[in-house]
GROMACS .gro file of C-alpha atoms in nm:
model
  330
    1UNK     CA    1   0.770  -0.652   7.793
    2UNK     CA    2   1.023  -0.866   7.669
    3UNK     CA    3   0.869  -1.191   7.500
    4UNK     CA    4   1.226  -1.352   7.403
    5UNK     CA    5   1.599  -1.281   7.467
    6UNK     CA    6   1.836  -1.317   7.138
    7UNK     CA    7   2.082  -1.319   7.360
    8UNK     CA    8   1.946  -1.595   7.536
    9UNK     CA    9   2.165  -1.959   7.369
   10UNK     CA   10   1.814  -2.100   7.350
   11UNK     CA   11   1.702  -1.932   7.143
   12UNK     CA   12   1.870  -2.003   6.827
   13UNK     CA   13   1.784  -2.355   6.801
   14UNK     CA   14   1.357  -2.217   6.868
   15UNK     CA   15   1.401  -1.969   6.590
   16UNK     CA   16   1.525  -2.280   6.362
   17UNK     CA   17   1.230  -2.548   6.552
   18UNK     CA   18   0.962  -2.280   6.391
   19UNK     CA   19   1.148  -2.229   6.128
   20UNK     CA   20   1.167  -2.625   6.013
   21UNK     CA   21   0.815  -2.612   6.155
   22UNK     CA   22   0.680  -2.342   5.909
   23UNK     CA   23   0.811  -2.551   5.658
   24UNK     CA   24   0.691  -2.854   5.721
   25UNK     CA   25   0.332  -2.734   5.688
   26UNK     CA   26   0.434  -2.506   5.403
   27UNK     CA   27   0.563  -2.892   5.230
   28UNK     CA   28   0.328  -3.063   5.320
   29UNK     CA   29  -0.021  -2.810   5.192
   30UNK     CA   30   0.171  -2.864   4.887
   31UNK     CA   31   0.192  -3.166   4.886
   32UNK     CA   32  -0.183  -3.226   4.996
   33UNK     CA   33  -0.337  -2.965   4.775
   34UNK     CA   34  -0.093  -3.106   4.496
   35UNK     CA   35  -0.278  -3.476   4.510
   36UNK     CA   36  -0.613  -3.287   4.539
   37UNK     CA   37  -0.609  -3.115   4.180
   38UNK     CA   38  -0.493  -3.435   4.049
   39UNK     CA   39  -0.735  -3.659   4.206
   40UNK     CA   40  -0.988  -3.359   4.084
   41UNK     CA   41  -1.113  -3.260   4.436
   42UNK     CA   42  -1.278  -3.023   4.611
   43UNK     CA   43  -1.291  -2.932   5.018
   44UNK     CA   44  -1.549  -3.039   5.156
   45UNK     CA   45  -1.713  -2.717   5.310
   46UNK     CA   46  -1.538  -2.559   5.657
   47UNK     CA   47  -1.742  -2.546   5.990
   48UNK     CA   48  -1.718  -2.143   6.078
   49UNK     CA   49  -1.451  -2.065   6.355
   50UNK     CA   50  -1.343  -1.764   6.527
   51UNK     CA   51  -1.013  -1.980   6.672
   52UNK     CA   52  -0.840  -2.068   6.304
   53UNK     CA   53  -0.553  -2.270   6.493
   54UNK     CA   54  -0.750  -2.485   6.785
   55UNK     CA   55  -1.070  -2.398   6.761
   56UNK     CA   56  -1.200  -2.380   7.095
   57UNK     CA   57  -1.440  -2.144   7.037
   58UNK     CA   58  -1.596  -2.480   6.831
   59UNK     CA   59  -1.566  -2.715   7.152
   60UNK     CA   60  -1.645  -2.523   7.347
   61UNK     CA   61  -2.009  -2.464   7.198
   62UNK     CA   62  -2.031  -2.892   7.190
   63UNK     CA   63  -1.977  -2.912   7.513
   64UNK     CA   64  -2.239  -2.667   7.541
   65UNK     CA   65  -2.473  -2.778   7.246
   66UNK     CA   66  -2.450  -3.138   7.435
   67UNK     CA   67  -2.483  -2.980   7.763
   68UNK     CA   68  -2.881  -2.823   7.627
   69UNK     CA   69  -2.977  -3.096   7.428
   70UNK     CA   70  -2.824  -3.328   7.613
   71UNK     CA   71  -2.756  -3.556   7.237
   72UNK     CA   72  -2.437  -3.580   7.055
   73UNK     CA   73  -2.733  -3.720   6.716
   74UNK     CA   74  -2.912  -3.415   6.693
   75UNK     CA   75  -2.621  -3.155   6.704
   76UNK     CA   76  -2.465  -3.379   6.458
   77UNK     CA   77  -2.815  -3.335   6.300
   78UNK     CA   78  -2.832  -2.917   6.320
   79UNK     CA   79  -2.472  -2.959   6.174
   80UNK     CA   80  -2.573  -3.228   5.811
   81UNK     CA   81  -2.810  -2.995   5.722
   82UNK     CA   82  -2.611  -2.723   5.759
   83UNK     CA   83  -2.350  -2.817   5.560
   84UNK     CA   84  -2.420  -3.168   5.403
   85UNK     CA   85  -2.349  -3.431   5.403
   86UNK     CA   86  -1.962  -3.348   5.443
   87UNK     CA   87  -1.758  -3.092   5.670
   88UNK     CA   88  -1.480  -3.035   5.851
   89UNK     CA   89  -1.291  -2.832   6.049
   90UNK     CA   90  -0.987  -2.843   6.277
   91UNK     CA   91  -1.010  -2.892   6.604
   92UNK     CA   92  -0.640  -2.863   6.876
   93UNK     CA   93  -0.491  -2.785   6.563
   94UNK     CA   94  -0.571  -3.094   6.351
   95UNK     CA   95  -0.802  -3.103   6.019
   96UNK     CA   96  -1.111  -3.356   6.075
   97UNK     CA   97  -1.359  -3.438   5.854
   98UNK     CA   98  -1.752  -3.603   5.977
   99UNK     CA   99  -1.969  -3.729   5.611
  100UNK     CA  100  -2.245  -3.896   5.684
  101UNK     CA  101  -2.218  -3.967   5.260
  102UNK     CA  102  -2.353  -4.304   5.183
  103UNK     CA  103  -2.110  -4.303   4.900
  104UNK     CA  104  -1.823  -4.224   5.198
  105UNK     CA  105  -1.896  -4.364   5.470
  106UNK     CA  106  -1.874  -4.729   5.217
  107UNK     CA  107  -1.600  -4.665   5.116
  108UNK     CA  108  -1.461  -4.624   5.425
  109UNK     CA  109  -1.586  -4.929   5.570
  110UNK     CA  110  -1.616  -5.138   5.268
  111UNK     CA  111  -1.454  -5.078   4.905
  112UNK     CA  112  -1.217  -4.866   5.024
  113UNK     CA  113  -1.057  -5.023   5.378
  114UNK     CA  114  -0.770  -5.031   5.365
  115UNK     CA  115  -0.645  -4.722   5.249
  116UNK     CA  116  -0.832  -4.530   5.624
  117UNK     CA  117  -0.691  -4.689   5.944
  118UNK     CA  118  -0.649  -4.577   6.341
  119UNK     CA  119  -0.430  -4.661   6.428
  120UNK     CA  120  -0.132  -4.392   6.420
  121UNK     CA  121  -0.368  -4.215   6.653
  122UNK     CA  122  -0.548  -4.493   6.912
  123UNK     CA  123  -0.177  -4.660   6.950
  124UNK     CA  124  -0.045  -4.337   7.039
  125UNK     CA  125  -0.348  -4.292   7.258
  126UNK     CA  126  -0.348  -4.697   7.324
  127UNK     CA  127   0.078  -4.685   7.390
  128UNK     CA  128   0.058  -4.725   7.819
  129UNK     CA  129  -0.219  -4.902   7.804
  130UNK     CA  130  -0.297  -5.215   7.590
  131UNK     CA  131   0.019  -5.078   7.319
  132UNK     CA  132  -0.065  -5.378   7.104
  133UNK     CA  133  -0.397  -5.527   6.951
  134UNK     CA  134  -0.568  -5.526   6.796
  135UNK     CA  135  -0.824  -5.186   6.860
  136UNK     CA  136  -0.524  -5.008   6.810
  137UNK     CA  137  -0.375  -5.150   6.452
  138UNK     CA  138  -0.450  -5.205   6.106
  139UNK     CA  139  -0.406  -5.328   5.726
  140UNK     CA  140  -0.235  -5.648   5.709
  141UNK     CA  141  -0.214  -5.646   6.094
  142UNK     CA  142  -0.494  -5.633   6.201
  143UNK     CA  143  -0.620  -5.891   5.975
  144UNK     CA  144  -0.397  -6.113   6.113
  145UNK     CA  145  -0.600  -5.988   6.545
  146UNK     CA  146  -0.862  -6.099   6.349
  147UNK     CA  147  -0.827  -6.346   6.253
  148UNK     CA  148  -0.720  -6.535   6.547
  149UNK     CA  149  -0.941  -6.356   6.777
  150UNK     CA  150  -1.292  -6.485   6.557
  151UNK     CA  151  -1.253  -6.808   6.691
  152UNK     CA  152  -1.149  -6.738   7.058
  153UNK     CA  153  -1.510  -6.549   7.047
  154UNK     CA  154  -1.735  -6.822   6.904
  155UNK     CA  155  -1.641  -7.030   7.196
  156UNK     CA  156  -1.579  -6.730   7.481
  157UNK     CA  157  -1.964  -6.638   7.414
  158UNK     CA  158  -2.116  -6.970   7.329
  159UNK     CA  159  -2.240  -7.074   7.727
  160UNK     CA  160  -2.616  -6.897   7.769
  161UNK     CA  161  -2.566  -7.009   8.125
  162UNK     CA  162  -2.284  -6.795   8.232
  163UNK     CA  163  -2.461  -6.418   8.078
  164UNK     CA  164  -2.849  -6.591   8.232
  165UNK     CA  165  -2.623  -6.548   8.639
  166UNK     CA  166  -2.582  -6.181   8.609
  167UNK     CA  167  -2.955  -6.141   8.428
  168UNK     CA  168  -3.073  -6.358   8.723
  169UNK     CA  169  -2.825  -6.104   8.943
  170UNK     CA  170  -2.943  -5.806   8.804
  171UNK     CA  171  -3.306  -5.918   8.768
  172UNK     CA  172  -3.329  -5.927   9.149
  173UNK     CA  173  -3.199  -5.530   9.147
  174UNK     CA  174  -3.545  -5.420   8.997
  175UNK     CA  175  -3.771  -5.288   9.259
  176UNK     CA  176  -4.139  -5.579   9.219
  177UNK     CA  177  -4.351  -5.256   9.367
  178UNK     CA  178  -4.319  -5.044   8.938
  179UNK     CA  179  -4.203  -4.825   9.119
  180UNK     CA  180  -3.964  -4.588   8.811
  181UNK     CA  181  -3.648  -4.759   8.795
  182UNK     CA  182  -3.337  -4.627   8.648
  183UNK     CA  183  -3.143  -4.946   8.405
  184UNK     CA  184  -2.846  -4.792   8.200
  185UNK     CA  185  -2.677  -4.841   8.549
  186UNK     CA  186  -2.794  -5.166   8.599
  187UNK     CA  187  -2.701  -5.249   8.221
  188UNK     CA  188  -2.382  -5.119   8.264
  189UNK     CA  189  -2.269  -5.376   8.561
  190UNK     CA  190  -2.494  -5.636   8.387
  191UNK     CA  191  -2.202  -5.553   8.107
  192UNK     CA  192  -1.924  -5.540   8.302
  193UNK     CA  193  -1.961  -5.839   8.500
  194UNK     CA  194  -2.031  -6.026   8.174
  195UNK     CA  195  -1.751  -5.859   7.946
  196UNK     CA  196  -1.530  -5.961   8.232
  197UNK     CA  197  -1.625  -6.242   8.289
  198UNK     CA  198  -1.589  -6.320   7.818
  199UNK     CA  199  -1.270  -6.229   7.820
  200UNK     CA  200  -1.063  -6.316   8.166
  201UNK     CA  201  -1.283  -6.594   8.278
  202UNK     CA  202  -1.322  -6.419   8.623
  203UNK     CA  203  -1.650  -6.183   8.621
  204UNK     CA  204  -1.655  -5.817   8.824
  205UNK     CA  205  -2.033  -5.900   8.977
  206UNK     CA  206  -2.067  -5.533   9.056
  207UNK     CA  207  -2.456  -5.659   9.057
  208UNK     CA  208  -2.438  -5.847   9.341
  209UNK     CA  209  -2.356  -5.674   9.656
  210UNK     CA  210  -1.985  -5.824   9.775
  211UNK     CA  211  -1.806  -5.666   9.479
  212UNK     CA  212  -1.473  -5.764   9.570
  213UNK     CA  213  -1.226  -5.566   9.615
  214UNK     CA  214  -0.914  -5.657   9.369
  215UNK     CA  215  -1.286  -5.613   9.074
  216UNK     CA  216  -1.343  -5.206   9.207
  217UNK     CA  217  -1.007  -5.144   9.180
  218UNK     CA  218  -0.967  -5.198   8.839
  219UNK     CA  219  -1.253  -5.037   8.728
  220UNK     CA  220  -1.161  -4.783   8.898
  221UNK     CA  221  -0.845  -4.805   8.732
  222UNK     CA  222  -0.940  -4.898   8.361
  223UNK     CA  223  -1.144  -4.601   8.332
  224UNK     CA  224  -0.915  -4.316   8.537
  225UNK     CA  225  -0.698  -4.427   8.255
  226UNK     CA  226  -0.953  -4.391   7.944
  227UNK     CA  227  -0.939  -4.087   8.017
  228UNK     CA  228  -0.679  -4.023   7.928
  229UNK     CA  229  -0.657  -4.217   7.643
  230UNK     CA  230  -0.883  -3.998   7.554
  231UNK     CA  231  -0.667  -3.647   7.585
  232UNK     CA  232  -0.399  -3.833   7.434
  233UNK     CA  233  -0.667  -3.956   7.101
  234UNK     CA  234  -0.793  -3.622   7.144
  235UNK     CA  235  -0.414  -3.428   7.112
  236UNK     CA  236  -0.168  -3.620   6.998
  237UNK     CA  237   0.064  -3.339   6.870
  238UNK     CA  238   0.015  -3.247   7.254
  239UNK     CA  239   0.142  -3.421   7.496
  240UNK     CA  240   0.267  -3.179   7.716
  241UNK     CA  241  -0.103  -3.137   7.742
  242UNK     CA  242  -0.210  -3.461   7.861
  243UNK     CA  243   0.059  -3.506   8.112
  244UNK     CA  244  -0.079  -3.667   8.401
  245UNK     CA  245   0.058  -3.960   8.718
  246UNK     CA  246  -0.273  -4.060   8.832
  247UNK     CA  247  -0.308  -4.146   8.419
  248UNK     CA  248   0.046  -4.461   8.419
  249UNK     CA  249  -0.014  -4.586   8.808
  250UNK     CA  250  -0.385  -4.628   8.675
  251UNK     CA  251  -0.284  -4.804   8.359
  252UNK     CA  252  -0.062  -4.987   8.585
  253UNK     CA  253  -0.352  -5.110   8.804
  254UNK     CA  254  -0.475  -5.220   8.534
  255UNK     CA  255  -0.208  -5.416   8.392
  256UNK     CA  256  -0.130  -5.531   8.711
  257UNK     CA  257  -0.546  -5.719   8.807
  258UNK     CA  258  -0.429  -5.836   8.471
  259UNK     CA  259  -0.122  -6.021   8.489
  260UNK     CA  260  -0.333  -6.161   8.799
  261UNK     CA  261  -0.561  -6.322   8.637
  262UNK     CA  262  -0.318  -6.424   8.338
  263UNK     CA  263   0.006  -6.587   8.615
  264UNK     CA  264  -0.349  -6.800   8.638
  265UNK     CA  265  -0.422  -6.936   8.275
  266UNK     CA  266  -0.091  -6.963   8.163
  267UNK     CA  267   0.010  -7.224   8.407
  268UNK     CA  268  -0.092  -7.615   8.395
  269UNK     CA  269  -0.351  -7.691   8.243
  270UNK     CA  270  -0.569  -7.760   8.531
  271UNK     CA  271  -0.451  -7.469   8.729
  272UNK     CA  272  -0.726  -7.260   8.557
  273UNK     CA  273  -1.153  -7.237   8.642
  274UNK     CA  274  -1.365  -7.433   8.383
  275UNK     CA  275  -1.478  -7.016   8.309
  276UNK     CA  276  -1.129  -6.955   8.292
  277UNK     CA  277  -1.140  -7.235   8.011
  278UNK     CA  278  -1.371  -7.079   7.830
  279UNK     CA  279  -1.219  -6.727   7.844
  280UNK     CA  280  -1.083  -6.559   7.546
  281UNK     CA  281  -0.758  -6.482   7.793
  282UNK     CA  282  -0.799  -6.941   7.832
  283UNK     CA  283  -0.799  -6.936   7.520
  284UNK     CA  284  -0.503  -6.664   7.384
  285UNK     CA  285  -0.228  -6.797   7.658
  286UNK     CA  286  -0.345  -7.189   7.459
  287UNK     CA  287  -0.195  -7.069   7.139
  288UNK     CA  288   0.198  -6.878   7.282
  289UNK     CA  289   0.104  -6.569   7.233
  290UNK     CA  290   0.378  -6.358   7.388
  291UNK     CA  291   0.215  -6.274   7.791
  292UNK     CA  292   0.243  -5.900   7.701
  293UNK     CA  293   0.024  -5.902   7.395
  294UNK     CA  294  -0.230  -6.109   7.542
  295UNK     CA  295  -0.266  -5.809   7.804
  296UNK     CA  296  -0.261  -5.588   7.586
  297UNK     CA  297  -0.541  -5.747   7.342
  298UNK     CA  298  -0.769  -5.831   7.658
  299UNK     CA  299  -0.748  -5.458   7.780
  300UNK     CA  300  -0.757  -5.278   7.473
  301UNK     CA  301  -1.096  -5.548   7.367
  302UNK     CA  302  -1.242  -5.462   7.782
  303UNK     CA  303  -1.369  -5.109   7.588
  304UNK     CA  304  -1.617  -5.263   7.361
  305UNK     CA  305  -1.704  -5.571   7.475
  306UNK     CA  306  -1.836  -5.369   7.749
  307UNK     CA  307  -2.029  -5.126   7.512
  308UNK     CA  308  -2.161  -5.423   7.269
  309UNK     CA  309  -2.371  -5.530   7.567
  310UNK     CA  310  -2.450  -5.225   7.788
  311UNK     CA  311  -2.460  -4.950   7.513
  312UNK     CA  312  -2.808  -5.144   7.297
  313UNK     CA  313  -2.946  -5.263   7.559
  314UNK     CA  314  -2.950  -4.843   7.699
  315UNK     CA  315  -3.079  -4.768   7.392
  316UNK     CA  316  -3.347  -5.007   7.275
  317UNK     CA  317  -3.497  -5.018   7.690
  318UNK     CA  318  -3.501  -4.577   7.638
  319UNK     CA  319  -3.736  -4.633   7.298
  320UNK     CA  320  -3.934  -4.865   7.416
  321UNK     CA  321  -4.015  -4.708   7.681
  322UNK     CA  322  -4.124  -4.433   7.540
  323UNK     CA  323  -4.417  -4.664   7.231
  324UNK     CA  324  -4.578  -4.844   7.494
  325UNK     CA  325  -4.760  -5.036   7.192
  326UNK     CA  326  -4.457  -5.176   7.021
  327UNK     CA  327  -4.325  -5.296   7.463
  328UNK     CA  328  -4.688  -5.400   7.416
  329UNK     CA  329  -4.644  -5.692   7.142
  330UNK     CA  330  -4.299  -5.785   7.288
   0.00000   0.00000   0.00000
C-alpha cells in the first residue's frame, strides 16, 4: 500500500513542513533542557503511558476511573500517592504537570504569580465566545480588568433582597412531606437565576414554572459553547479536530442574548430597570467601555460567578447530609 506519492506536487511542501516541525521541536526541547540544567531543575516523575504522543491510554483510563470512582479527587489522591507531590504526563501531545506541593502552589498563586498564566490557552478556547475579558488575560492586562470589575461587583452583590427572592423560589420547590430531594439541580438553577441578575440585571428565572424562552435558548447555547471551549483548551494544537458548526451558532446565540441586554443598559439611564442599574453590565456601560468588550467580559464571567454559588452550596449540603451531628448543631 502506497502512503505517499512522491510525484505529488504537494509532497515537497509536506516534507518541508515535517522537517521544520521536527527541527522546531528539537530546538525547543534543547532550550528547555538547557534552562533546566542552569537552574538545577530535575524533571518531575512521569506517569507511565503506552502512547507517548497523545496519551490516549491515560485519557481513556481517566474516564474509566472517573466513572467507577465517581470522583476526580479520589483519582488525584491515588496519583499523588504513587508519584509524589508533583508529576507529569503527556496528553494530546502536550506536557501536563500536576502539583499539590505547597511551595509550588504558593509560587503559582502568590510569590511568583507573574511567571505563570492561563491567557494563551484560555484565549484560544474562548476566542469565538468571549475573547477579550478577565478570564482570558494575564499579568498587567488581567490586573487592569480586575481593578475595573472589583468595585462594580461589590455594588452588584450588595443587594440582599435580590438573592432572598431567588432563595424563596428555591424553598418553594422543596417537598414539605420530608421526602428525599435532589438539591444539586435546584442549586444550579438558583445559581443561574442569581448570577444572571448580578451580571445582566435580568434573571433567567429557571426557578419559576414559566421560564422565559429567550433565557432557555441562551442557557442551551451557552452550555453547548462551553463544551466547545473546553475541547479547544484540551486540543490547542489540534483545532481541526474540534470543528463544529453548532459551536459557532451557539456562540452567536449567547452573544445575541447579551447584546439585547446591552441595548437596554447602554441607552439612556431611564431605559434601564432598577435591577439593571445594579448589574455588572450597567456598571461597565457607565464607564464608557467598548460594547464588544463588555459583552466578552460578561460572557466570560458567567461561568465562574455561577460556580461560586452552586458549587459551595452543593458540596456543603452533600457533606452535611452525611454528618448529622454537624447538621444538628447548625
